[in-house]
XYZ file of C-alpha atoms in Angstrom:
90
model
C 70.328 104.531 109.107
C 68.734 107.924 110.500
C 66.800 110.443 108.014
C 67.188 113.878 108.343
C 70.139 115.992 109.118
C 73.259 114.401 111.235
C 75.519 117.548 112.038
C 79.087 117.133 112.855
C 81.412 120.195 113.361
C 83.809 118.427 109.863
C 80.925 117.829 107.981
C 77.194 117.109 108.258
C 74.543 114.649 106.250
C 71.583 114.441 104.612
C 69.342 111.891 104.985
C 65.018 111.408 102.504
C 63.365 109.082 101.896
C 60.439 109.873 98.979
C 59.240 106.952 97.072
C 58.318 109.231 94.372
C 61.188 111.157 94.155
C 63.394 111.570 90.755
C 66.554 114.071 92.120
C 66.636 115.643 95.202
C 68.592 119.040 96.675
C 69.475 120.111 99.510
C 69.439 124.168 99.068
C 71.513 125.923 101.828
C 70.327 129.783 102.759
C 72.178 132.091 105.141
C 68.318 133.509 106.388
C 65.905 130.754 105.869
C 64.123 130.152 102.168
C 63.083 133.422 101.712
C 66.769 134.767 101.172
C 69.564 133.781 98.616
C 70.309 130.184 98.095
C 73.858 129.711 99.064
C 74.621 126.550 98.130
C 73.478 123.344 97.220
C 74.274 119.641 96.994
C 72.430 117.610 94.605
C 71.173 113.952 96.572
C 72.302 110.435 95.313
C 69.492 108.153 95.118
C 70.147 104.223 97.364
C 70.567 100.960 95.782
C 68.000 98.006 95.238
C 66.507 97.877 98.798
C 67.529 101.654 99.170
C 65.687 103.156 95.732
C 63.931 105.570 97.498
C 66.101 106.929 99.752
C 68.204 110.107 99.578
C 71.483 110.895 101.222
C 74.159 113.958 100.679
C 76.975 114.805 102.219
C 77.882 118.707 103.420
C 81.503 119.138 103.465
C 82.349 121.911 106.961
C 81.049 123.107 109.862
C 77.080 124.202 108.607
C 75.717 125.565 112.527
C 73.981 128.868 111.992
C 72.975 127.708 108.146
C 69.275 126.980 106.946
C 68.093 124.657 104.013
C 65.114 122.760 102.475
C 65.019 120.591 100.413
C 64.009 120.129 96.336
C 62.486 117.574 94.802
C 61.700 116.836 91.660
C 59.566 113.755 90.763
C 59.502 111.837 87.044
C 56.445 113.321 85.623
C 58.834 117.016 86.504
C 57.458 118.543 89.348
C 59.806 120.507 90.658
C 58.754 121.120 94.774
C 61.005 122.683 97.583
C 60.268 121.939 101.136
C 57.606 124.752 102.106
C 59.784 125.094 106.011
C 63.209 126.352 106.547
C 65.163 123.947 108.530
C 68.798 125.022 110.689
C 71.101 123.609 111.613
C 72.483 123.730 115.425
C 74.769 122.499 116.789
C 73.111 122.523 120.730
């Protein structure tokens, strides 16, 4: 299983490992996370041995879209990964 964003023109699959997360969202931006949020997708937790793996699929061509992960822990702490990621077809 590959972690990170796996891009194609039809969809992008996001996979993240987090043993402490209660829930995780992928948040999209046009110009990095200093700009307005343009969408979000809730990631689904794996089962059994994969319970620390979260994944989501975003349909459509996301080439040039920025994203971050928002991780919620059982203690209620929410944190956005501070780095912006850019999906690129190149």
